[in-house]
Coordinates of C-alpha atoms and ligand atoms in Angstrom, one line a residue:
Chain A
M246 CA -17.9 -17.0 26.7
L247 CA -15.5 -19.9 26.1
V248 CA -13.2 -19.0 23.2
S249 CA -11.3 -21.4 21.0
A250 CA -7.5 -21.4 21.0
A251 CA -7.4 -19.9 17.5
V252 CA -9.5 -16.9 18.7
A253 CA -7.4 -16.4 21.8
I254 CA -4.3 -16.3 19.6
A255 CA -5.8 -13.9 17.2
D256 CA -7.2 -11.6 19.9
A257 CA -3.8 -11.4 21.5
R258 CA -2.7 -9.2 18.6
I259 CA -5.5 -6.6 18.9
G260 CA -4.1 -3.2 19.1
K261 CA -0.6 -4.2 17.8
Y262 CA 0.8 -2.3 14.9
G263 CA -0.4 -3.6 11.5
E264 CA -2.8 -6.1 13.0
R265 CA -4.9 -6.1 9.9
T266 CA -2.0 -7.2 7.6
F267 CA 0.3 -9.1 10.0
S268 CA -0.4 -11.8 12.5
G269 CA 3.2 -12.5 13.5
R270 CA 3.2 -16.0 11.9
P271 CA 5.3 -16.0 8.7
H272 CA 7.1 -19.0 10.1
T273 CA 4.0 -21.1 9.7
V274 CA 4.0 -20.3 6.0
M275 CA 7.6 -21.3 5.8
E276 CA 6.8 -24.5 7.6
R277 CA 4.3 -25.3 4.9
S278 CA 7.1 -24.8 2.3
Y279 CA 9.4 -27.1 4.2
I280 CA 6.8 -29.9 4.4
A281 CA 6.1 -29.6 0.6
F282 CA 9.8 -29.4 -0.1
K283 CA 10.6 -32.6 1.7
S284 CA 8.8 -34.6 -0.9
S285 CA 10.0 -32.5 -3.9
A286 CA 12.5 -33.3 -6.6
W287 CA 16.0 -33.3 -5.0
I288 CA 17.7 -33.2 -8.4
V289 CA 16.2 -29.8 -9.1
V290 CA 17.5 -28.5 -5.8
L291 CA 20.9 -30.0 -6.4
S292 CA 21.3 -28.5 -9.8
G293 CA 21.2 -25.0 -8.3
F294 CA 24.1 -26.0 -6.1
V295 CA 26.1 -27.5 -8.9
E296 CA 25.6 -24.7 -11.4
P297 CA 28.0 -22.1 -10.0
L298 CA 30.6 -24.8 -9.5
L299 CA 30.4 -25.7 -13.2
Y300 CA 31.1 -22.0 -14.0
L301 CA 34.0 -22.0 -11.5
F302 CA 35.7 -25.0 -12.9
S303 CA 35.1 -24.2 -16.6
F304 CA 35.8 -20.5 -16.5
G305 CA 37.9 -20.1 -13.3
Y306 CA 40.3 -22.9 -13.9
G307 CA 39.8 -23.6 -17.6
L308 CA 39.8 -20.1 -19.0
G309 CA 41.8 -18.9 -16.0
K310 CA 44.8 -20.8 -17.3
F311 CA 45.0 -18.3 -20.3
I312 CA 44.1 -15.3 -18.2
G313 CA 46.5 -15.7 -15.3
T314 CA 45.9 -13.2 -12.6
M315 CA 43.7 -10.1 -12.2
N316 CA 44.7 -6.8 -10.7
V317 CA 41.7 -5.8 -8.6
G318 CA 43.1 -2.4 -7.4
H319 CA 44.4 -1.5 -4.0
G320 CA 47.4 -3.6 -4.8
H321 CA 45.5 -6.8 -4.9
V322 CA 46.4 -9.4 -7.5
V323 CA 44.3 -12.6 -7.4
T324 CA 44.0 -15.7 -9.6
Y325 CA 41.2 -15.5 -12.2
A326 CA 39.2 -18.2 -10.2
A327 CA 39.5 -16.1 -7.1
Y328 CA 38.2 -13.1 -9.1
I329 CA 35.0 -14.8 -10.3
A330 CA 34.3 -16.9 -7.2
P331 CA 32.7 -14.0 -5.2
A332 CA 30.6 -13.1 -8.3
L333 CA 29.4 -16.7 -8.6
L334 CA 28.6 -16.7 -4.8
A335 CA 26.5 -13.6 -5.2
T336 CA 24.8 -15.1 -8.3
S337 CA 24.0 -18.3 -6.6
A338 CA 22.3 -16.4 -3.8
M339 CA 20.3 -14.6 -6.4
N340 CA 19.4 -17.7 -8.4
G341 CA 18.3 -19.6 -5.3
A342 CA 16.1 -16.8 -4.1
I343 CA 14.6 -16.2 -7.6
Y344 CA 13.8 -19.9 -8.0
D345 CA 11.2 -20.1 -5.3
S346 CA 9.9 -16.6 -5.4
T347 CA 9.0 -16.5 -9.1
F348 CA 7.8 -19.6 -10.9
N349 CA 6.8 -21.4 -7.8
V350 CA 4.8 -18.4 -6.6
F351 CA 3.2 -17.9 -10.0
W352 CA 2.0 -21.5 -9.9
K353 CA 0.6 -21.1 -6.4
I354 CA -1.3 -17.9 -7.3
K355 CA -2.7 -19.1 -10.7
F356 CA -3.3 -22.8 -10.3
D357 CA -3.1 -24.1 -6.7
R358 CA -4.7 -21.0 -5.1
I359 CA -2.7 -21.6 -2.0
Y360 CA -2.7 -18.1 -0.8
E361 CA -6.5 -17.9 -1.0
G362 CA -6.5 -20.8 1.5
M363 CA -3.9 -19.2 3.7
L364 CA -5.7 -15.8 3.7
A365 CA -9.0 -17.4 4.8
T366 CA -7.3 -18.1 8.1
S367 CA -6.2 -15.6 10.7
L368 CA -3.0 -15.0 8.8
G369 CA -2.5 -11.6 7.1
P370 CA -1.0 -10.8 3.7
L371 CA 2.3 -9.7 5.2
D372 CA 2.6 -13.1 6.9
V373 CA 2.2 -14.8 3.5
A374 CA 4.6 -12.4 1.8
L375 CA 7.3 -12.7 4.5
G376 CA 6.8 -16.5 4.8
E377 CA 7.2 -17.1 1.1
I378 CA 10.0 -14.6 0.6
G379 CA 11.7 -16.0 3.7
W380 CA 11.6 -19.5 2.3
A381 CA 13.0 -18.3 -1.1
L382 CA 15.7 -16.5 0.8
L383 CA 16.7 -19.7 2.6
R384 CA 17.4 -21.4 -0.7
G385 CA 19.5 -18.6 -1.9
F386 CA 21.3 -18.7 1.5
A387 CA 21.8 -22.5 1.3
Y388 CA 23.3 -22.2 -2.2
A389 CA 25.6 -19.5 -1.1
V390 CA 26.8 -21.5 2.0
G391 CA 27.2 -24.6 -0.1
F392 CA 29.3 -22.7 -2.6
T393 CA 31.4 -21.1 0.1
T394 CA 32.2 -24.4 1.8
V395 CA 33.6 -25.6 -1.5
I396 CA 35.7 -22.5 -2.4
V397 CA 37.2 -21.8 1.0
P398 CA 39.2 -25.1 1.1
M399 CA 40.3 -24.3 -2.5
G400 CA 41.9 -21.1 -1.1
L401 CA 39.6 -18.8 -3.1
I402 CA 38.8 -16.7 0.0
Q403 CA 41.9 -15.8 1.8
N404 CA 40.6 -13.1 4.1
W405 CA 38.8 -13.3 7.4
W406 CA 36.5 -10.5 6.2
G407 CA 35.2 -13.1 3.7
I408 CA 33.0 -14.5 6.5
L409 CA 30.8 -11.5 6.0
A410 CA 30.0 -12.8 2.5
I411 CA 27.5 -15.1 4.2
P412 CA 25.4 -12.4 5.8
A413 CA 25.8 -10.4 2.6
A414 CA 24.4 -13.4 0.7
V415 CA 21.3 -13.4 3.1
L416 CA 20.8 -9.7 2.3
I417 CA 21.2 -10.3 -1.5
A418 CA 18.9 -13.3 -1.4
F419 CA 16.3 -11.4 0.6
G420 CA 16.3 -8.5 -1.8
F421 CA 16.0 -10.7 -4.9
A422 CA 13.3 -12.9 -3.3
A423 CA 11.3 -9.9 -2.3
I424 CA 11.5 -8.2 -5.7
G425 CA 11.0 -11.5 -7.5
M426 CA 7.8 -12.3 -5.6
A427 CA 6.5 -8.7 -6.0
I428 CA 7.0 -8.8 -9.8
T429 CA 5.5 -12.3 -10.0
T430 CA 2.2 -11.2 -8.3
Y431 CA 1.7 -8.8 -11.2
M432 CA 2.3 -11.4 -13.9
N433 CA -0.5 -12.9 -15.9
S434 CA 1.0 -15.5 -18.2
F435 CA 3.9 -17.8 -18.6
Q436 CA 5.2 -15.6 -21.4
Q437 CA 5.5 -12.7 -19.0
M438 CA 7.2 -15.1 -16.5
N439 CA 9.7 -16.1 -19.1
M440 CA 10.7 -12.4 -19.3
I441 CA 12.3 -12.9 -15.9
Q442 CA 14.7 -15.5 -17.3
V443 CA 15.4 -13.3 -20.3
V444 CA 16.6 -10.5 -18.0
M445 CA 18.5 -12.7 -15.5
L446 CA 21.0 -14.3 -17.9
P447 CA 22.4 -11.1 -19.5
M448 CA 22.5 -9.5 -16.0
F449 CA 24.7 -12.4 -14.9
L450 CA 27.0 -12.2 -17.9
F451 CA 27.5 -8.4 -17.9
S452 CA 27.4 -7.4 -14.3
G453 CA 31.2 -7.7 -13.8
S454 CA 31.1 -11.4 -13.0
F455 CA 33.9 -12.3 -15.4
Y456 CA 35.8 -9.0 -16.1
P457 CA 35.7 -5.5 -14.8
L458 CA 33.1 -3.0 -16.0
S459 CA 35.9 -0.8 -17.3
V460 CA 35.8 -2.7 -20.7
Y461 CA 32.5 -1.0 -21.4
P462 CA 31.8 2.5 -22.6
H463 CA 30.8 4.9 -19.9
W464 CA 27.0 4.8 -20.6
T465 CA 26.9 1.0 -20.5
Q466 CA 28.7 1.1 -17.2
E467 CA 26.1 3.4 -15.8
I468 CA 23.3 1.1 -16.8
I469 CA 25.0 -1.9 -15.2
K470 CA 25.6 -0.1 -12.0
A471 CA 21.9 0.5 -11.7
L472 CA 21.2 -3.2 -11.7
P473 CA 21.0 -5.2 -8.5
L474 CA 23.4 -8.0 -9.4
W475 CA 26.3 -5.5 -9.9
H476 CA 25.7 -4.2 -6.4
A477 CA 25.6 -7.8 -5.1
I478 CA 28.8 -8.8 -6.9
T479 CA 30.7 -5.7 -5.9
L480 CA 29.6 -6.1 -2.3
V481 CA 30.7 -9.8 -2.0
R482 CA 33.9 -9.2 -3.9
S483 CA 34.9 -6.4 -1.7
L484 CA 34.2 -8.5 1.4
T485 CA 36.2 -11.5 0.2
L486 CA 39.1 -9.3 -0.8
G487 CA 39.0 -7.5 2.5
D488 CA 38.3 -4.1 1.0
I489 CA 36.1 -2.8 3.8
S490 CA 35.0 0.8 3.6
L491 CA 32.0 3.1 3.9
G492 CA 31.8 2.7 0.2
L493 CA 30.0 -0.6 0.8
L494 CA 27.1 1.1 2.4
P495 CA 25.3 2.2 -0.8
H496 CA 25.3 -1.5 -1.9
I497 CA 23.7 -2.5 1.4
A498 CA 21.2 0.3 1.2
Y499 CA 20.4 -0.8 -2.4
F500 CA 19.3 -4.2 -1.1
L501 CA 17.5 -2.8 1.9
V502 CA 15.4 -0.7 -0.5
M503 CA 14.8 -3.7 -2.6
I504 CA 13.6 -5.7 0.4
F505 CA 11.3 -2.9 1.5
L506 CA 9.8 -2.3 -1.9
G507 CA 9.4 -6.1 -2.5
L508 CA 7.6 -6.6 0.7
F509 CA 5.4 -3.6 0.3
F510 CA 4.3 -4.4 -3.2
T511 CA 3.8 -8.1 -2.5
T512 CA 1.6 -7.4 0.5
R513 CA -0.3 -4.8 -1.4
R514 CA -0.9 -7.1 -4.4
L515 CA -1.8 -10.1 -2.3
T516 CA -4.4 -7.9 -0.6
A517 CA -5.7 -6.8 -4.0
L518 CA -5.8 -10.3 -5.4
F519 CA -7.3 -12.2 -2.5
M520 CA -8.8 -9.8 -0.1
R521 CA -11.0 -7.2 -1.9
Chain B
M6 CA -37.5 -20.5 29.0
N7 CA -34.2 -19.8 27.3
S8 CA -33.1 -16.3 26.4
P9 CA -32.9 -15.9 22.6
A10 CA -29.6 -17.0 21.1
P11 CA -27.1 -14.1 20.6
I12 CA -26.8 -12.7 17.1
L13 CA -23.4 -13.6 15.6
I14 CA -23.8 -11.9 12.2
R15 CA -25.8 -8.8 11.4
A16 CA -25.8 -7.1 8.0
T17 CA -27.7 -4.0 7.1
G18 CA -27.9 -2.5 3.6
L19 CA -24.9 -4.7 2.6
T20 CA -23.9 -3.8 -0.9
K21 CA -21.1 -4.9 -3.2
K22 CA -20.4 -3.3 -6.6
Y23 CA -17.9 -4.5 -9.1
E24 CA -17.2 -1.4 -11.1
D25 CA -20.8 -0.4 -12.1
F26 CA -22.2 -3.9 -11.7
V27 CA -24.2 -4.4 -8.4
A28 CA -23.5 -7.9 -7.3
V29 CA -25.1 -7.6 -3.8
N30 CA -27.8 -4.9 -3.5
G31 CA -28.5 -3.6 0.0
I32 CA -29.3 -6.8 1.8
D33 CA -30.3 -7.2 5.4
F34 CA -30.0 -10.3 7.4
S35 CA -29.0 -11.6 10.8
V36 CA -27.8 -15.0 11.9
A37 CA -28.2 -16.2 15.5
K38 CA -25.8 -18.6 17.3
G39 CA -26.6 -22.2 16.5
D40 CA -28.6 -21.3 13.4
S41 CA -28.3 -23.2 10.2
F42 CA -28.7 -20.4 7.8
G43 CA -29.0 -20.7 4.1
F44 CA -28.6 -18.5 1.0
L45 CA -30.7 -20.0 -1.8
G46 CA -30.4 -18.6 -5.2
P47 CA -29.3 -19.3 -8.8
N48 CA -25.9 -18.7 -10.2
G49 CA -24.9 -15.1 -10.1
A50 CA -27.4 -14.2 -7.3
G51 CA -24.5 -12.8 -5.2
K52 CA -24.2 -15.7 -2.7
S53 CA -20.4 -16.2 -2.9
T54 CA -19.9 -12.5 -2.8
T55 CA -21.9 -12.2 0.4
M56 CA -20.0 -15.2 1.9
R57 CA -16.6 -13.6 1.1
I58 CA -17.6 -10.3 2.7
I59 CA -18.6 -12.2 5.9
A60 CA -15.3 -14.2 5.7
A61 CA -13.4 -10.9 5.8
T62 CA -11.7 -11.6 2.5
L63 CA -13.7 -9.1 0.4
N64 CA -14.5 -5.4 1.1
R65 CA -18.1 -4.2 0.9
S66 CA -19.0 -1.1 -1.2
S67 CA -21.5 0.2 1.3
G68 CA -23.8 -0.8 4.2
S69 CA -22.6 -2.4 7.4
I70 CA -21.8 -5.8 8.6
E71 CA -20.8 -7.0 12.0
I72 CA -19.5 -10.5 12.9
L73 CA -19.4 -11.1 16.6
G74 CA -19.7 -7.4 17.0
K75 CA -16.7 -6.6 14.8
D76 CA -16.3 -5.0 11.4
P77 CA -14.5 -7.5 9.1
E78 CA -12.6 -4.7 7.4
L79 CA -11.1 -3.5 10.6
H80 CA -10.5 -6.8 12.4
G81 CA -9.9 -9.3 9.6
P82 CA -7.6 -11.8 11.3
Q83 CA -9.6 -11.8 14.6
I84 CA -12.9 -12.5 12.7
R85 CA -11.3 -15.2 10.5
A86 CA -10.1 -16.9 13.7
H87 CA -13.8 -17.6 14.5
L88 CA -14.7 -18.9 11.0
G89 CA -14.2 -22.1 9.2
V90 CA -14.4 -21.5 5.4
V91 CA -15.3 -24.0 2.7
P92 CA -15.0 -22.1 -0.5
Q93 CA -17.1 -22.8 -3.6
Q94 CA -13.9 -24.1 -5.4
D95 CA -11.7 -26.4 -3.4
N96 CA -8.3 -24.8 -2.7
L97 CA -6.6 -27.7 -0.9
D98 CA -2.8 -27.8 -1.0
Q99 CA -2.0 -30.1 -3.9
A100 CA 1.6 -30.5 -2.9
L101 CA 0.6 -32.0 0.5
T102 CA -1.0 -35.2 1.9
V103 CA -4.4 -35.3 3.7
T104 CA -2.9 -35.0 7.2
E105 CA -0.3 -32.4 6.0
N106 CA -3.2 -30.3 4.7
L107 CA -4.9 -30.4 8.1
Y108 CA -1.6 -29.8 9.9
V109 CA -0.5 -26.7 8.0
Y110 CA -3.9 -25.2 8.2
G111 CA -3.9 -25.5 12.0
R112 CA -0.4 -23.9 12.0
Y113 CA -1.7 -20.9 10.0
F114 CA -4.1 -20.2 12.9
G115 CA -1.1 -20.4 15.2
L116 CA -2.3 -23.5 17.0
P117 CA 0.3 -25.6 18.9
K118 CA 1.5 -28.7 17.2
K119 CA 0.3 -31.1 19.9
F120 CA -3.2 -29.6 19.8
I121 CA -3.3 -30.0 16.0
R122 CA -2.0 -33.6 16.0
A123 CA -4.8 -34.7 18.4
K124 CA -7.4 -32.7 16.4
I125 CA -6.3 -34.3 13.1
E126 CA -7.2 -37.8 14.4
E127 CA -10.6 -36.6 15.4
L128 CA -11.2 -34.9 12.0
L129 CA -9.9 -37.8 9.9
E130 CA -12.5 -40.0 11.6
F131 CA -15.2 -37.3 11.2
A132 CA -14.5 -37.0 7.5
A133 CA -14.0 -40.8 7.1
L134 CA -10.6 -40.3 5.6
E135 CA -8.5 -42.4 8.0
E136 CA -7.5 -44.7 5.1
K137 CA -6.4 -41.8 3.0
R138 CA -4.3 -40.0 5.7
D139 CA -1.0 -40.2 3.8
V140 CA -2.4 -39.8 0.3
K141 CA -1.7 -36.7 -1.7
V142 CA -4.8 -34.6 -2.2
E143 CA -4.8 -35.0 -6.0
A144 CA -5.6 -38.7 -5.6
L145 CA -8.8 -38.1 -3.7
S146 CA -12.3 -38.2 -5.2
G147 CA -14.5 -35.1 -5.4
G148 CA -16.5 -36.1 -2.4
M149 CA -13.4 -36.9 -0.3
K150 CA -11.8 -33.5 -1.3
R151 CA -15.0 -31.8 -0.1
R152 CA -14.9 -33.6 3.2
L153 CA -11.3 -32.8 3.6
T154 CA -12.0 -29.1 3.0
I155 CA -14.7 -29.3 5.6
A156 CA -12.3 -31.1 8.0
R157 CA -9.7 -28.5 7.3
A158 CA -12.1 -25.7 8.1
L159 CA -12.9 -27.3 11.4
I160 CA -9.2 -27.6 12.6
S161 CA -9.5 -24.3 14.5
E162 CA -12.8 -25.3 16.2
P163 CA -14.7 -22.4 14.6
E164 CA -18.0 -21.1 16.0
I165 CA -19.2 -20.5 12.5
L166 CA -18.8 -22.9 9.6
M167 CA -19.3 -21.3 6.1
L168 CA -20.0 -23.6 3.2
D169 CA -20.3 -22.2 -0.3
E170 CA -22.2 -24.7 -2.4
P171 CA -20.9 -27.7 -0.4
T172 CA -22.3 -30.4 -2.7
T173 CA -22.2 -28.9 -6.2
G174 CA -20.7 -31.3 -8.6
L175 CA -21.0 -34.3 -6.3
D176 CA -22.8 -37.5 -7.0
P177 CA -26.0 -38.3 -4.9
Q178 CA -24.2 -40.7 -2.6
A179 CA -21.4 -38.3 -1.9
R180 CA -23.9 -35.6 -1.2
H181 CA -25.8 -37.7 1.3
I182 CA -22.6 -38.5 3.2
L183 CA -21.8 -34.9 3.3
W184 CA -25.2 -33.9 4.5
D185 CA -24.9 -36.4 7.3
R186 CA -21.6 -34.8 8.5
L187 CA -23.2 -31.4 8.4
F188 CA -26.1 -32.6 10.5
R189 CA -23.7 -33.8 13.1
L190 CA -22.1 -30.4 13.3
K191 CA -25.4 -28.8 13.6
E192 CA -26.2 -31.1 16.5
Q193 CA -23.0 -30.1 18.1
G194 CA -24.2 -26.5 18.0
V195 CA -21.9 -25.2 15.2
T196 CA -23.5 -22.2 13.4
L197 CA -23.8 -23.1 9.8
L198 CA -23.9 -20.7 6.8
I199 CA -24.7 -22.5 3.6
T200 CA -25.2 -21.3 0.1
T201 CA -26.8 -23.5 -2.4
H202 CA -28.8 -23.5 -5.6
Y203 CA -30.3 -26.9 -4.8
M204 CA -33.7 -26.6 -3.1
D205 CA -33.5 -30.1 -1.6
E206 CA -30.2 -29.1 0.1
A207 CA -31.7 -26.0 1.5
E208 CA -34.7 -27.9 2.7
Q209 CA -32.6 -30.6 4.3
L210 CA -30.0 -28.4 6.0
C211 CA -31.4 -25.0 6.8
D212 CA -33.6 -23.8 9.6
R213 CA -33.8 -20.5 8.1
L214 CA -32.9 -19.2 4.7
I215 CA -33.0 -16.2 2.4
V216 CA -33.9 -16.5 -1.2
M217 CA -31.6 -14.4 -3.3
D218 CA -31.9 -13.3 -6.9
K219 CA -29.8 -10.7 -8.7
G220 CA -28.2 -9.4 -5.6
S221 CA -31.4 -8.9 -3.7
I222 CA -33.3 -10.8 -1.0
M223 CA -36.7 -11.9 -2.3
A224 CA -37.9 -13.6 0.9
E225 CA -36.7 -14.9 4.2
D226 CA -38.2 -17.6 6.5
S227 CA -37.9 -21.3 7.4
P228 CA -38.2 -23.6 4.4
S229 CA -41.7 -24.7 5.5
G230 CA -42.7 -21.1 6.2
L231 CA -41.6 -20.0 2.7
I232 CA -43.6 -22.8 1.2
K233 CA -46.6 -21.9 3.3
T234 CA -46.4 -18.2 2.3
Y235 CA -45.5 -18.4 -1.3
S236 CA -47.0 -21.7 -2.5
T237 CA -49.8 -24.1 -1.9
K238 CA -49.6 -27.5 -0.2
E239 CA -49.6 -29.5 -3.4
V240 CA -48.8 -29.1 -7.1
L241 CA -50.2 -30.9 -10.1
E242 CA -47.8 -31.1 -13.0
V243 CA -49.5 -31.8 -16.4
R244 CA -48.3 -32.0 -20.0
F245 CA -50.4 -31.6 -23.0
G246 CA -47.6 -31.5 -25.5
S247 CA -45.5 -28.5 -26.1
D248 CA -47.8 -26.8 -28.7
K249 CA -51.0 -27.3 -26.7
N250 CA -49.8 -26.3 -23.2
A251 CA -50.4 -22.6 -23.9
L252 CA -53.8 -23.2 -25.4
V253 CA -55.3 -25.0 -22.5
A254 CA -53.7 -22.7 -19.9
G255 CA -56.6 -20.3 -19.8
E256 CA -59.1 -23.1 -19.0
L257 CA -56.8 -24.6 -16.4
E258 CA -56.3 -21.3 -14.6
A259 CA -60.0 -21.3 -13.6
L260 CA -59.6 -24.6 -11.9
C261 CA -56.9 -23.8 -9.4
E262 CA -55.4 -21.1 -7.1
R263 CA -52.5 -20.4 -9.4
I264 CA -50.8 -21.6 -12.5
E265 CA -47.3 -21.5 -14.0
V266 CA -46.9 -22.3 -17.7
L267 CA -43.4 -23.6 -18.3
P268 CA -42.1 -24.5 -21.8
D269 CA -42.6 -28.3 -21.3
R270 CA -45.3 -28.5 -18.7
I271 CA -47.9 -26.6 -16.6
L272 CA -47.8 -26.4 -12.9
M273 CA -51.2 -26.1 -11.1
Y274 CA -51.2 -25.0 -7.5
G275 CA -53.8 -26.1 -5.0
E276 CA -54.4 -27.8 -1.6
D277 CA -55.4 -31.1 -3.1
G278 CA -53.6 -32.3 -6.3
E279 CA -55.6 -35.4 -6.8
H280 CA -58.9 -33.5 -6.5
L281 CA -57.5 -31.0 -9.0
L282 CA -56.7 -33.7 -11.5
H283 CA -60.1 -35.2 -11.1
T284 CA -62.0 -31.9 -11.7
M285 CA -59.7 -31.2 -14.7
K286 CA -60.5 -34.6 -16.3
E287 CA -64.3 -34.1 -15.6
S288 CA -64.2 -30.8 -17.5
G289 CA -63.0 -32.8 -20.5
L290 CA -59.2 -32.1 -20.4
Q291 CA -57.0 -35.1 -20.9
P292 CA -53.3 -34.4 -20.2
L293 CA -50.6 -36.7 -21.8
T294 CA -49.0 -37.1 -18.4
S295 CA -49.8 -35.9 -14.9
L296 CA -48.0 -35.9 -11.5
V297 CA -49.1 -34.8 -8.1
R298 CA -46.4 -33.7 -5.7
R299 CA -45.9 -31.5 -2.6
S300 CA -44.8 -27.9 -3.1
S301 CA -41.0 -27.3 -2.8
L302 CA -38.7 -24.3 -2.5
E303 CA -38.4 -24.5 -6.3
D304 CA -42.1 -23.4 -6.5
V305 CA -41.3 -20.7 -4.1
F306 CA -38.5 -19.4 -6.3
L307 CA -40.6 -19.7 -9.4
R308 CA -43.4 -17.6 -7.7
L309 CA -40.9 -15.0 -6.5
T310 CA -38.9 -14.6 -9.7
G311 CA -40.9 -16.2 -12.5
R312 CA -37.8 -18.3 -13.2
S313 CA -36.5 -21.7 -12.1
L314 CA -33.5 -22.1 -9.8
I315 CA -31.4 -24.1 -12.2
E316 CA -31.4 -22.8 -15.7
Ligands
ADP778 N1 -14.5 -10.2 -9.2 C1 -15.6 -9.9 -9.9 N2 -15.6 -9.0 -10.8 C2 -16.7 -8.7 -11.5 N3 -17.9 -9.3 -11.3 C3 -18.0 -10.3 -10.4 C4 -16.8 -10.7 -9.6 N4 -17.2 -11.7 -8.8 C5 -18.5 -11.9 -9.1 N5 -18.9 -11.1 -10.0 C6 -20.3 -11.1 -10.5 O1 -21.2 -10.8 -9.4 C7 -22.4 -11.6 -9.5 C8 -22.5 -12.4 -8.3 O2 -21.5 -13.4 -8.2 P1 -21.5 -14.5 -7.1 O3 -21.5 -13.8 -5.8 O4 -20.3 -15.3 -7.4 O5 -22.8 -15.3 -7.3 P2 -23.3 -16.7 -6.8 O6 -22.3 -17.2 -5.9 O7 -24.6 -16.5 -6.2 O8 -23.3 -17.5 -8.1 C9 -22.2 -12.4 -10.8 O9 -22.9 -11.8 -11.8 C10 -20.7 -12.4 -11.1 O10 -20.5 -12.5 -12.5
MG779 MG1 -21.1 -18.8 -5.9

């Protein structure tokens, strides 16, 4: 029997691990996002790039004038701008990733029913999850790279280890995108979606972005240390300062777990929503 | 002369329950290659549920189903690669243009870009959407959206095209354009699966159909076969005024093979409607209005369920 190209492609995966949930084509889902993105509002995209710079100039250089330098341990003394720059880098990776993986995903599930269309093809739910999370990650990555290209010439990263802040930003963006999408697939209303915003801002303000956690009582510190952004900031700051040690592994592990859980629950939920 | 066409879809005792509610109740059917197979039934009959189970996007509760010899719950992506799906509610990509919609859909199937680009030209012509190629989907009319959804479903050159209520909500002209396209596909040998609650659509498009109600199959045959089995050749519709219809019903019943008393009119079934009208008038009954017509699937449904297709 003569088979179509689509059938031949799908049949080539028979017997492969996870063939029911994964067809090996998340890039086609990302391609869709790219095409839609080309005609989207650039001003919105640009605002995500500019935001951390605003913080850097107002706090880093404005407030920094009064603060002077910060002692970050291990004999490092840095300007206040250099202290907050890695935190802003980590935060911009987070914000970029959250942007596409939450409100945009919510809209696609509830109103555009995009995933229903995708899952009627030979794609599987893990393709959709990876494709969407991958796209969201790219935005976080782009913001982090953009921010880095501004702060390096300003002398805010003076250490070659600082290059590792870029792969770290990918890891951070991946983790936030995965968890962001997973949570979104369980949301039912815009009120619930707004809760995400309500959590994000305080997390940014209190996760050691602007001053060390030591200002807080012990129990508050413990809570903050459980939050993902603290791990992200600590990881990126250590890299930009050149504090490389095995002590960074728990932060990396934290994000690997986030990625795993995010992918797992997103795939599971997409299956429940559109395939049973 | 020819060996019988191979069976592409075979369901036995297919059942779907939502919690305690039985939406599809142990149905059996099979669809052969090249068939144009219909599911006719009112809203809530279980048509969409059945379609989604076939399309490998909904798990059954019990029974078995094989599509091209495979179980959709075990080989979802492989089965979906054979199918073109036109869902009841359009789910076109609102952020994209007409051609972009076709393009990304082809990509989801993993098709090469060059293949898709050539296919898009063919499909735009087929769907009469050449003029609209770079228009965003939201600017299309209902009929155009439906044609685009069909074109999108054809991008992967599926063996089986599944259409869930393809013309619901379209104006008569748009419906006829759409039917014309579906005829062409049928001529090309594409196997069609169509659900509808319009009896004219079922009569026009389907070689074979099952009549569904409340999750069960009431009958299965060709449209003409169903009419032959469950109705008479002609129908005489008479009105005596809403308060009188019931009163004369007893007298009318004696004159014909079968009678259905509806709130606003009485349907009298027989081989010769004019003759029936004549004998009725001779026996002294003068209806306010009368109409002789051929039997339709609507009459079949009424006979099978005691209700009309469109409530
Ligand atoms: N997800 C669902 N949960 C609960 N009930 C459902 C669900 N989907 C459909 N139903 C019910 O199952 C029955 C059959 O629905 P459906 O297959 O959509 O019928 P049709 O397409 O023939 O109109 C209806 O009574 C409908 O309300
Ligand atoms: Mg339906």
